[in-house]
Amino acid sequence: MSDTQLEADVTVNAVGSSCPGPMMDLIGKAKDVDPGTVIRLQSSNEGTEPDVAEWAEESGNELLEVLDRGDHWELYVQIND
Amino acid sequence: MTERVVIVGGGTAGSVLANSLADEVAAEIDAGDVEVVLINDSEEHVYKPTWLYVPFGEKTPEDAKRPLNDLIDGRVELMIDRVSAVDTDAETVSFDGGRDDLAYDHLVLAMGAQVTPEKTPGLVEGGHHFYGPEATAALREALAEFTEGHLVMSVIGVPHMCPVAPLEFPLMADTWLRERGLREDVEITYTYPINRAHGIESVAEWVGPLMEARDITVETFFNPERVDPDDTVVHTVEGRELSYDLLVSIPPHDGSDVVRDAGLGDDGWVDVDPATLEATAAENVYALGDIADLPTSKAGSAAHYAATSLADRLSSVVRGERPTAEYDGKTVCFIESGEDEATYIAFDYEEEPTPKPPSTLIHWSKLGYNQSYWLTARGVL
């Protein structure tokens, strides 16, 4: 198990949600937070990482780090302007 | 002692469950051992898929309604009131109207989903939708007056009721406009929040070429955060802008504050075991239909199949037997594809659907099912 120095401002727990639930939960949260906010998205869906990576690039946000927590992944996403 | 099953919500999930359960435990009800109470905040049952046809003049909002009293088994006690709170420790429900709290032995939450267009700034003023009798009637008027310009169908809320409705609307609008000789003067755009045209991958693969063939532009990674109703522009989280002349949306959806306040699900959807439909946060509580946070679509068929599974489980429980019936996620959705054709998808928790080529026969089957639905609500079909 890896660890991170990153500190999330907000956590979105989407463990157990099927695609596209986790990414929709992330986007829903992104609408509500201030620029600069780091969101920790927890997902057990293996499609979440490539989808979020692509969305982050498309939307000008940044996928900072992905951690494998065994039964789920944690994706750290910084919401930009 | 009488075992009381309380069902909150008289939509597809609650009605099918009440009728199926009343049928399965008829003898126990007649003997006074079991009581089934169905609570609904209106005297009418509403079949929501009807609303899709209203903008095209094929149905009216009245067609979607039937008196609950005519649909529900006489062994079920029907209570018209609005549940305001659930206390899972005391095992009671409270009411808006001042009625005394009602104790339950087994509680089933089936209150459905609500649309919340007000959560997207400008959407109420700038957009239309078809999730409700007034909304779909207003869209019918707007569409009837619409002769040229840009029609945008934007999926804003996911999850939403009826997983394929946002695909059906632009495909049906395409045909409707062609039949009126207006299609060349109307541009149609369909937008979806993720990187493909639909959340279900095989459906996205099927509908992409179909949309292209019908000259419907597909925009993906498109997440509206506000609508400017004066300038008629949609602004997205991704920093994009899209001008429209007629905006039709799938609005954001929400579960229920009753669920949040009872600690049964932070997002307003009830956290449940997908197979047994038991709430994870409380004993003797179940959820069915759109209000349940299940890894399948919020569809009437999912509510129907889950309700019959839960009727089996609850009939075992009230008899003191070990329940064995489980819901496997079975869901079937017809998909209107325009040109008087339709297809359907069938799937469950394990299997992805494979859309068949659309046909006129399936279109008429769907219209036929819309009539025979009233037998489903009665627990017959």
Short mmCIF file of C-alpha atoms in Angstrom, two decimals:
data_model
loop_
_atom_site.label_atom_id
_atom_site.label_comp_id
_atom_site.label_asym_id
_atom_site.label_seq_id
_atom_site.Cartn_x
_atom_site.Cartn_y
_atom_site.Cartn_z
CA MET A 1 0.00 0.00 0.00
CA SER A 2 1.37 3.37 -1.00
CA ASP A 3 0.92 6.67 0.77
CA THR A 4 0.80 10.30 -0.19
CA GLN A 5 1.86 13.69 1.07
CA LEU A 6 -1.24 15.19 -0.51
CA GLU A 7 -4.00 16.50 1.69
CA ALA A 8 -7.47 16.52 0.28
CA ASP A 9 -9.90 19.33 1.07
CA VAL A 10 -12.90 17.18 0.27
CA THR A 11 -13.49 13.43 0.02
CA VAL A 12 -16.01 11.88 -2.34
CA ASN A 13 -16.71 8.26 -1.48
CA ALA A 14 -17.99 6.44 -4.54
CA VAL A 15 -16.82 2.96 -3.55
CA GLY A 16 -19.33 0.43 -4.86
CA SER A 17 -20.74 2.74 -7.52
CA SER A 18 -20.74 1.45 -11.06
CA CYS A 19 -19.56 3.50 -14.03
CA PRO A 20 -20.10 6.40 -14.56
CA GLY A 21 -21.17 7.00 -10.95
CA PRO A 22 -17.76 7.82 -9.45
CA MET A 23 -16.86 10.33 -12.13
CA MET A 24 -20.30 11.92 -11.95
CA ASP A 25 -19.89 12.27 -8.20
CA LEU A 26 -16.55 13.97 -8.81
CA ILE A 27 -17.97 16.34 -11.41
CA GLY A 28 -20.91 17.12 -9.12
CA LYS A 29 -18.51 18.07 -6.35
CA ALA A 30 -16.31 20.05 -8.77
CA LYS A 31 -19.31 22.29 -9.50
CA ASP A 32 -19.57 23.25 -5.83
CA VAL A 33 -15.96 23.85 -4.72
CA ASP A 34 -13.60 26.80 -5.04
CA PRO A 35 -10.65 26.81 -7.47
CA GLY A 36 -7.61 25.17 -5.92
CA THR A 37 -9.64 22.60 -4.01
CA VAL A 38 -8.16 19.09 -3.96
CA ILE A 39 -10.81 16.37 -4.11
CA ARG A 40 -10.06 12.81 -3.04
CA LEU A 41 -12.29 10.49 -5.09
CA GLN A 42 -12.61 6.96 -3.72
CA SER A 43 -13.74 4.41 -6.29
CA SER A 44 -13.69 0.64 -6.66
CA ASN A 45 -14.42 0.85 -10.38
CA GLU A 46 -11.37 0.17 -12.56
CA GLY A 47 -12.69 2.41 -15.35
CA THR A 48 -12.63 5.47 -13.12
CA GLU A 49 -8.93 6.31 -13.46
CA PRO A 50 -8.76 6.53 -17.27
CA ASP A 51 -12.10 8.36 -17.39
CA VAL A 52 -11.07 10.89 -14.76
CA ALA A 53 -7.66 11.38 -16.38
CA GLU A 54 -9.32 12.16 -19.69
CA TRP A 55 -11.91 14.45 -18.09
CA ALA A 56 -9.27 16.32 -16.10
CA GLU A 57 -7.29 17.00 -19.27
CA GLU A 58 -10.43 18.07 -21.14
CA SER A 59 -11.62 20.36 -18.36
CA GLY A 60 -8.32 21.96 -17.37
CA ASN A 61 -8.26 20.27 -13.97
CA GLU A 62 -5.42 18.13 -12.73
CA LEU A 63 -5.27 14.47 -11.70
CA LEU A 64 -2.45 14.74 -9.13
CA GLU A 65 -2.09 11.19 -7.91
CA VAL A 66 -3.77 7.78 -7.83
CA LEU A 67 -3.30 5.42 -4.90
CA ASP A 68 -4.21 1.73 -4.82
CA ARG A 69 -5.89 1.03 -1.49
CA GLY A 70 -6.41 -2.66 -2.14
CA ASP A 71 -10.20 -2.79 -2.43
CA HIS A 72 -10.47 0.68 -3.98
CA TRP A 73 -8.48 3.49 -5.52
CA GLU A 74 -8.03 7.05 -4.33
CA LEU A 75 -7.75 9.71 -7.02
CA TYR A 76 -6.56 13.17 -6.02
CA VAL A 77 -7.92 15.83 -8.36
CA GLN A 78 -7.20 19.54 -8.14
CA ILE A 79 -9.99 21.76 -9.40
CA ASN A 80 -8.63 24.75 -11.27
CA ASP A 81 -10.27 27.95 -12.52
CA MET B 1 -49.43 -10.50 16.96
CA THR B 2 -49.87 -8.84 13.59
CA GLU B 3 -46.73 -8.23 11.52
CA ARG B 4 -47.06 -4.84 9.86
CA VAL B 5 -45.32 -4.14 6.56
CA VAL B 6 -45.31 -0.43 5.74
CA ILE B 7 -44.52 0.62 2.16
CA VAL B 8 -43.80 4.30 1.53
CA GLY B 9 -44.51 5.31 -2.07
CA GLY B 10 -47.19 4.14 -4.50
CA GLY B 11 -45.24 4.30 -7.75
CA THR B 12 -44.23 1.25 -9.74
CA ALA B 13 -42.02 -0.20 -6.99
CA GLY B 14 -44.46 0.32 -4.12
CA SER B 15 -47.56 -0.72 -6.05
CA VAL B 16 -46.08 -3.90 -7.50
CA LEU B 17 -44.71 -4.83 -4.09
CA ALA B 18 -47.99 -4.14 -2.27
CA ASN B 19 -50.01 -6.17 -4.76
CA SER B 20 -47.52 -9.03 -5.04
CA LEU B 21 -47.15 -9.26 -1.28
CA ALA B 22 -50.90 -9.10 -0.69
CA ASP B 23 -51.29 -11.96 -3.14
CA GLU B 24 -48.52 -14.06 -1.58
CA VAL B 25 -49.66 -13.61 2.01
CA ALA B 26 -53.39 -13.34 1.36
CA ALA B 27 -54.17 -16.10 3.85
CA GLU B 28 -52.07 -14.48 6.58
CA ILE B 29 -53.72 -11.09 5.96
CA ASP B 30 -57.18 -12.66 6.10
CA ALA B 31 -56.23 -14.39 9.37
CA GLY B 32 -55.07 -11.07 10.86
CA ASP B 33 -51.43 -12.22 11.14
CA VAL B 34 -50.06 -9.76 8.56
CA GLU B 35 -51.00 -6.20 7.65
CA VAL B 36 -49.74 -4.43 4.52
CA VAL B 37 -49.97 -0.62 4.55
CA LEU B 38 -49.20 1.42 1.43
CA ILE B 39 -48.64 5.14 2.00
CA ASN B 40 -48.68 7.58 -0.92
CA ASP B 41 -48.82 11.37 -0.98
CA SER B 42 -51.43 11.40 -3.73
CA GLU B 43 -54.52 9.38 -4.59
CA GLU B 44 -53.10 8.78 -8.04
CA HIS B 45 -50.54 6.37 -9.38
CA VAL B 46 -48.36 7.86 -12.11
CA TYR B 47 -46.69 5.90 -14.91
CA LYS B 48 -43.83 8.26 -15.65
CA PRO B 49 -42.64 6.83 -19.02
CA THR B 50 -45.83 8.29 -20.52
CA TRP B 51 -44.37 11.79 -20.15
CA LEU B 52 -41.83 11.22 -22.95
CA TYR B 53 -44.65 11.00 -25.50
CA VAL B 54 -46.46 14.18 -24.40
CA PRO B 55 -44.18 16.71 -26.20
CA PHE B 56 -44.88 14.91 -29.48
CA GLY B 57 -48.65 14.99 -28.97
CA GLU B 58 -48.89 11.20 -28.67
CA LYS B 59 -50.04 11.15 -25.04
CA THR B 60 -51.40 13.59 -22.48
CA PRO B 61 -50.32 13.97 -18.85
CA GLU B 62 -53.72 12.53 -17.89
CA ASP B 63 -52.83 9.28 -19.68
CA ALA B 64 -50.08 8.72 -17.10
CA LYS B 65 -52.48 8.65 -14.12
CA ARG B 66 -54.86 6.13 -12.60
CA PRO B 67 -56.49 6.15 -9.16
CA LEU B 68 -54.39 4.06 -6.78
CA ASN B 69 -57.58 2.70 -5.31
CA ASP B 70 -58.36 0.98 -8.62
CA LEU B 71 -54.91 -0.61 -8.82
CA ILE B 72 -54.23 -1.79 -5.30
CA ASP B 73 -55.40 -5.10 -3.86
CA GLY B 74 -58.29 -4.69 -1.41
CA ARG B 75 -56.23 -6.49 1.25
CA VAL B 76 -53.76 -3.57 1.31
CA GLU B 77 -54.55 -0.63 3.57
CA LEU B 78 -54.07 2.49 1.47
CA MET B 79 -53.10 5.62 3.37
CA ILE B 80 -52.93 9.00 1.58
CA ASP B 81 -50.43 11.15 3.42
CA ARG B 82 -46.84 12.33 3.14
CA VAL B 83 -44.20 10.71 5.30
CA SER B 84 -42.03 13.39 6.88
CA ALA B 85 -39.60 11.26 8.90
CA VAL B 86 -38.49 7.74 9.66
CA ASP B 87 -37.19 6.70 13.07
CA THR B 88 -35.34 3.44 12.57
CA ASP B 89 -34.67 3.00 16.33
CA ALA B 90 -38.31 3.38 17.37
CA GLU B 91 -39.39 1.71 14.08
CA THR B 92 -41.96 4.36 13.26
CA VAL B 93 -42.81 6.72 10.45
CA SER B 94 -44.15 10.26 10.98
CA PHE B 95 -46.46 12.26 8.76
CA ASP B 96 -46.74 15.81 7.46
CA GLY B 97 -50.45 16.04 8.12
CA GLY B 98 -50.38 15.54 11.89
CA ARG B 99 -51.51 11.94 11.80
CA ASP B 100 -50.14 9.81 14.69
CA ASP B 101 -46.82 8.07 14.09
CA LEU B 102 -47.19 4.63 12.56
CA ALA B 103 -45.16 1.69 13.89
CA TYR B 104 -43.72 -0.85 11.48
CA ASP B 105 -42.21 -4.29 11.74
CA HIS B 106 -40.86 -4.09 8.20
CA LEU B 107 -40.44 -0.82 6.32
CA VAL B 108 -39.99 -0.49 2.56
CA LEU B 109 -38.97 2.89 1.18
CA ALA B 110 -40.08 3.40 -2.42
CA MET B 111 -40.51 7.17 -2.73
CA GLY B 112 -38.80 7.45 -6.11
CA ALA B 113 -36.54 10.22 -7.36
CA GLN B 114 -37.20 13.95 -7.59
CA VAL B 115 -35.99 16.30 -10.28
CA THR B 116 -34.18 19.38 -9.03
CA PRO B 117 -33.60 21.73 -11.99
CA GLU B 118 -33.20 24.58 -9.50
CA LYS B 119 -29.79 23.14 -8.58
CA THR B 120 -28.39 24.34 -11.90
CA PRO B 121 -28.56 28.16 -11.97
CA GLY B 122 -30.69 29.44 -14.85
CA LEU B 123 -32.03 26.03 -15.83
CA VAL B 124 -35.57 26.60 -14.54
CA GLU B 125 -35.84 29.85 -16.51
CA GLY B 126 -33.89 28.74 -19.56
CA GLY B 127 -34.69 25.10 -20.07
CA HIS B 128 -37.44 22.53 -20.43
CA HIS B 129 -37.74 18.93 -19.35
CA PHE B 130 -40.33 16.16 -19.50
CA TYR B 131 -40.21 14.81 -15.94
CA GLY B 132 -43.62 15.90 -14.68
CA PRO B 133 -47.11 16.68 -15.96
CA GLU B 134 -46.70 20.45 -16.09
CA ALA B 135 -43.13 20.31 -17.40
CA THR B 136 -43.89 17.95 -20.24
CA ALA B 137 -47.03 19.93 -21.20
CA ALA B 138 -44.93 23.11 -21.30
CA LEU B 139 -42.36 21.35 -23.50
CA ARG B 140 -45.15 20.26 -25.83
CA GLU B 141 -46.10 23.92 -26.31
CA ALA B 142 -42.48 24.99 -26.80
CA LEU B 143 -41.88 22.25 -29.37
CA ALA B 144 -45.10 23.08 -31.21
CA GLU B 145 -43.90 26.68 -31.64
CA PHE B 146 -40.35 25.68 -32.56
CA THR B 147 -39.79 25.93 -36.29
CA GLU B 148 -36.09 26.71 -36.66
CA GLY B 149 -32.88 27.02 -34.67
CA HIS B 150 -30.82 24.90 -32.33
CA LEU B 151 -32.48 22.17 -30.24
CA VAL B 152 -30.17 21.04 -27.46
CA MET B 153 -30.84 17.90 -25.42
CA SER B 154 -28.49 18.08 -22.45
CA VAL B 155 -28.04 15.38 -19.84
CA ILE B 156 -27.18 17.26 -16.67
CA GLY B 157 -28.23 14.91 -13.89
CA VAL B 158 -26.76 11.41 -13.59
CA PRO B 159 -28.21 9.17 -12.24
CA HIS B 160 -31.62 9.97 -13.64
CA MET B 161 -34.96 8.29 -14.17
CA CYS B 162 -35.18 6.08 -17.26
CA PRO B 163 -31.63 5.57 -18.50
CA VAL B 164 -32.45 5.80 -22.19
CA ALA B 165 -34.94 8.70 -22.21
CA PRO B 166 -32.25 11.26 -23.13
CA LEU B 167 -31.44 9.20 -26.23
CA GLU B 168 -35.07 8.72 -27.15
CA PHE B 169 -36.00 12.40 -27.05
CA PRO B 170 -33.61 13.69 -29.76
CA LEU B 171 -34.22 10.62 -31.94
CA MET B 172 -37.98 11.11 -31.69
CA ALA B 173 -37.60 14.87 -32.20
CA ASP B 174 -35.59 14.21 -35.35
CA THR B 175 -38.43 12.15 -36.83
CA TRP B 176 -41.09 14.57 -35.58
CA LEU B 177 -39.33 17.52 -37.22
CA ARG B 178 -38.73 15.60 -40.46
CA GLU B 179 -42.42 14.73 -40.66
CA ARG B 180 -43.21 18.44 -40.41
CA GLY B 181 -40.65 19.43 -43.04
CA LEU B 182 -38.71 21.42 -40.44
CA ARG B 183 -35.64 19.29 -39.95
CA GLU B 184 -33.44 21.22 -42.39
CA ASP B 185 -34.07 24.36 -40.36
CA VAL B 186 -33.26 22.74 -37.03
CA GLU B 187 -29.88 21.72 -35.72
CA ILE B 188 -30.00 19.06 -32.98
CA THR B 189 -27.25 18.58 -30.40
CA TYR B 190 -27.13 15.93 -27.70
CA THR B 191 -24.75 16.39 -24.77
CA TYR B 192 -23.57 13.86 -22.20
CA PRO B 193 -21.40 14.28 -19.09
CA ILE B 194 -18.77 11.60 -19.75
CA ASN B 195 -16.54 10.71 -22.68
CA ARG B 196 -19.17 8.76 -24.62
CA ALA B 197 -22.84 9.13 -25.52
CA HIS B 198 -24.19 6.96 -22.70
CA GLY B 199 -23.13 5.52 -19.37
CA ILE B 200 -23.70 1.94 -20.58
CA GLU B 201 -20.82 1.31 -22.96
CA SER B 202 -22.65 -0.96 -25.40
CA VAL B 203 -25.52 1.52 -25.63
CA ALA B 204 -23.05 4.32 -26.34
CA GLU B 205 -21.46 2.23 -29.11
CA TRP B 206 -24.89 1.53 -30.60
CA VAL B 207 -26.29 5.03 -30.46
CA GLY B 208 -23.21 6.94 -31.69
CA PRO B 209 -23.53 5.88 -35.35
CA LEU B 210 -27.32 6.22 -35.17
CA MET B 211 -27.05 9.82 -33.97
CA GLU B 212 -24.55 10.52 -36.74
CA ALA B 213 -26.87 9.01 -39.35
CA ARG B 214 -29.69 11.24 -38.08
CA ASP B 215 -27.45 14.31 -38.21
CA ILE B 216 -27.55 14.77 -34.43
CA THR B 217 -24.33 16.28 -33.08
CA VAL B 218 -23.00 14.54 -29.96
CA GLU B 219 -20.99 16.56 -27.42
CA THR B 220 -19.30 14.59 -24.64
CA PHE B 221 -17.57 15.65 -21.42
CA PHE B 222 -20.25 18.31 -21.27
CA ASN B 223 -21.34 19.21 -17.72
CA PRO B 224 -23.50 22.32 -17.50
CA GLU B 225 -22.86 24.36 -14.37
CA ARG B 226 -25.19 27.24 -15.31
CA VAL B 227 -27.55 28.40 -18.00
CA ASP B 228 -27.84 32.00 -19.13
CA PRO B 229 -31.52 32.28 -20.07
CA ASP B 230 -31.16 35.82 -21.47
CA ASP B 231 -28.34 35.01 -23.86
CA THR B 232 -29.58 31.40 -24.23
CA VAL B 233 -26.18 29.90 -23.59
CA VAL B 234 -25.19 26.82 -21.57
CA HIS B 235 -21.89 27.15 -19.66
CA THR B 236 -20.07 24.00 -18.58
CA VAL B 237 -17.65 22.95 -15.87
CA GLU B 238 -15.19 22.26 -18.68
CA GLY B 239 -15.29 25.92 -19.70
CA ARG B 240 -17.34 25.38 -22.85
CA GLU B 241 -20.32 27.38 -24.07
CA LEU B 242 -23.22 26.22 -26.23
CA SER B 243 -25.93 28.48 -27.64
CA TYR B 244 -29.43 27.11 -27.92
CA ASP B 245 -32.86 28.14 -29.10
CA LEU B 246 -34.72 25.33 -27.32
CA LEU B 247 -33.00 23.64 -24.39
CA VAL B 248 -34.35 20.32 -23.13
CA SER B 249 -32.51 18.82 -20.20
CA ILE B 250 -32.36 15.81 -18.02
CA PRO B 251 -32.26 17.87 -14.83
CA PRO B 252 -30.28 16.96 -11.72
CA HIS B 253 -32.07 14.32 -9.65
CA ASP B 254 -32.26 13.86 -5.93
CA GLY B 255 -33.44 11.22 -3.51
CA SER B 256 -35.17 12.29 -0.30
CA ASP B 257 -34.39 14.32 2.80
CA VAL B 258 -36.33 11.67 4.74
CA VAL B 259 -33.55 9.25 3.78
CA ARG B 260 -30.77 11.69 4.71
CA ASP B 261 -32.39 12.63 8.02
CA ALA B 262 -32.91 8.98 8.94
CA GLY B 263 -29.22 8.25 8.34
CA LEU B 264 -30.05 5.76 5.60
CA GLY B 265 -27.99 7.38 2.84
CA ASP B 266 -25.95 10.59 2.73
CA ASP B 267 -26.94 11.45 -0.83
CA GLY B 268 -30.67 10.94 -0.30
CA TRP B 269 -30.60 7.48 -1.92
CA VAL B 270 -30.92 4.52 0.45
CA ASP B 271 -27.74 2.46 0.78
CA VAL B 272 -28.86 -1.15 0.34
CA ASP B 273 -27.56 -4.63 -0.20
CA PRO B 274 -28.06 -5.00 -3.98
CA ALA B 275 -29.34 -8.59 -3.69
CA THR B 276 -31.54 -8.47 -0.58
CA LEU B 277 -32.51 -4.78 -0.85
CA GLU B 278 -32.01 -4.45 2.91
CA ALA B 279 -30.82 -1.04 4.09
CA THR B 280 -27.22 -1.21 5.28
CA ALA B 281 -27.77 1.31 8.10
CA ALA B 282 -30.87 -0.11 9.81
CA GLU B 283 -32.62 -3.37 10.58
CA ASN B 284 -35.99 -4.23 9.02
CA VAL B 285 -35.72 -1.46 6.44
CA TYR B 286 -35.63 -2.07 2.68
CA ALA B 287 -35.57 0.17 -0.37
CA LEU B 288 -36.93 -0.36 -3.84
CA GLY B 289 -37.05 1.48 -7.13
CA ASP B 290 -35.40 4.83 -7.83
CA ILE B 291 -34.79 5.69 -4.17
CA ALA B 292 -32.53 2.64 -3.73
CA ASP B 293 -28.85 3.17 -4.46
CA LEU B 294 -28.39 0.13 -6.68
CA PRO B 295 -25.70 -0.57 -9.28
CA THR B 296 -28.33 -0.62 -12.03
CA SER B 297 -30.42 1.98 -13.78
CA LYS B 298 -33.29 3.91 -12.24
CA ALA B 299 -35.89 2.25 -14.44
CA GLY B 300 -39.46 1.07 -13.97
CA SER B 301 -38.51 -2.45 -14.97
CA ALA B 302 -35.77 -2.57 -12.31
CA ALA B 303 -38.37 -1.43 -9.76
CA HIS B 304 -40.82 -4.07 -11.00
CA TYR B 305 -38.37 -6.99 -10.87
CA ALA B 306 -36.89 -5.90 -7.56
CA ALA B 307 -40.40 -5.58 -6.11
CA THR B 308 -41.32 -9.15 -7.02
CA SER B 309 -38.06 -10.40 -5.42
CA LEU B 310 -38.74 -8.40 -2.28
CA ALA B 311 -42.34 -9.66 -2.13
CA ASP B 312 -40.92 -13.19 -2.05
CA ARG B 313 -38.42 -12.26 0.65
CA LEU B 314 -40.93 -10.44 2.83
CA SER B 315 -43.54 -13.16 2.55
CA SER B 316 -40.91 -15.58 3.88
CA VAL B 317 -39.90 -13.20 6.65
CA VAL B 318 -43.44 -12.57 7.90
CA ARG B 319 -44.05 -16.33 7.97
CA GLY B 320 -40.93 -16.83 10.05
CA GLU B 321 -39.16 -18.63 7.20
CA ARG B 322 -35.62 -18.01 5.98
CA PRO B 323 -35.82 -15.69 2.92
CA THR B 324 -33.96 -16.90 -0.16
CA ALA B 325 -35.18 -14.74 -3.04
CA GLU B 326 -32.63 -12.24 -4.31
CA TYR B 327 -32.71 -9.47 -6.91
CA ASP B 328 -30.10 -9.98 -9.64
CA GLY B 329 -30.31 -6.47 -11.10
CA LYS B 330 -32.57 -7.50 -13.98
CA THR B 331 -33.57 -4.44 -16.00
CA VAL B 332 -35.27 -4.17 -19.38
CA CYS B 333 -35.63 -0.90 -21.25
CA PHE B 334 -37.32 -0.24 -24.54
CA ILE B 335 -35.57 2.47 -26.57
CA GLU B 336 -37.61 4.53 -29.03
CA SER B 337 -35.25 5.29 -31.92
CA GLY B 338 -37.57 7.43 -34.07
CA GLU B 339 -39.04 6.59 -37.49
CA ASP B 340 -41.65 4.43 -35.69
CA GLU B 341 -38.93 2.01 -34.65
CA ALA B 342 -37.57 0.94 -31.30
CA THR B 343 -35.14 -1.50 -29.76
CA TYR B 344 -34.64 -2.75 -26.23
CA ILE B 345 -31.88 -3.63 -23.83
CA ALA B 346 -31.90 -6.27 -21.10
CA PHE B 347 -29.18 -6.50 -18.48
CA ASP B 348 -28.43 -7.29 -14.86
CA TYR B 349 -25.64 -6.74 -12.33
CA GLU B 350 -23.31 -9.06 -14.26
CA GLU B 351 -24.31 -8.76 -17.91
CA GLU B 352 -24.00 -5.69 -20.14
CA PRO B 353 -26.85 -5.25 -22.61
CA THR B 354 -26.58 -5.66 -26.36
CA PRO B 355 -29.02 -3.42 -28.25
CA LYS B 356 -30.76 -5.22 -31.13
CA PRO B 357 -31.37 -3.52 -34.49
CA PRO B 358 -34.43 -1.23 -34.10
CA SER B 359 -37.68 -2.46 -35.64
CA THR B 360 -41.28 -1.35 -36.06
CA LEU B 361 -42.38 -4.47 -34.18
CA ILE B 362 -40.47 -3.45 -31.04
CA HIS B 363 -41.87 0.09 -31.32
CA TRP B 364 -45.42 -1.29 -31.31
CA SER B 365 -44.48 -3.67 -28.51
CA LYS B 366 -43.44 -0.70 -26.42
CA LEU B 367 -46.69 1.14 -27.15
CA GLY B 368 -48.55 -2.07 -26.28
CA TYR B 369 -46.61 -2.45 -23.06
CA ASN B 370 -47.47 1.14 -22.10
CA GLN B 371 -51.10 -0.06 -22.00
CA SER B 372 -50.44 -3.40 -20.34
CA TYR B 373 -48.31 -1.61 -17.72
CA TRP B 374 -51.51 -1.18 -15.72
CA LEU B 375 -51.51 -4.96 -15.27
CA THR B 376 -47.92 -4.72 -14.01
CA ALA B 377 -48.96 -2.12 -11.44
CA ARG B 378 -51.72 -4.48 -10.31
CA GLY B 379 -49.11 -7.19 -9.80
CA VAL B 380 -50.60 -9.35 -12.56
CA LEU B 381 -47.99 -9.11 -15.34
#
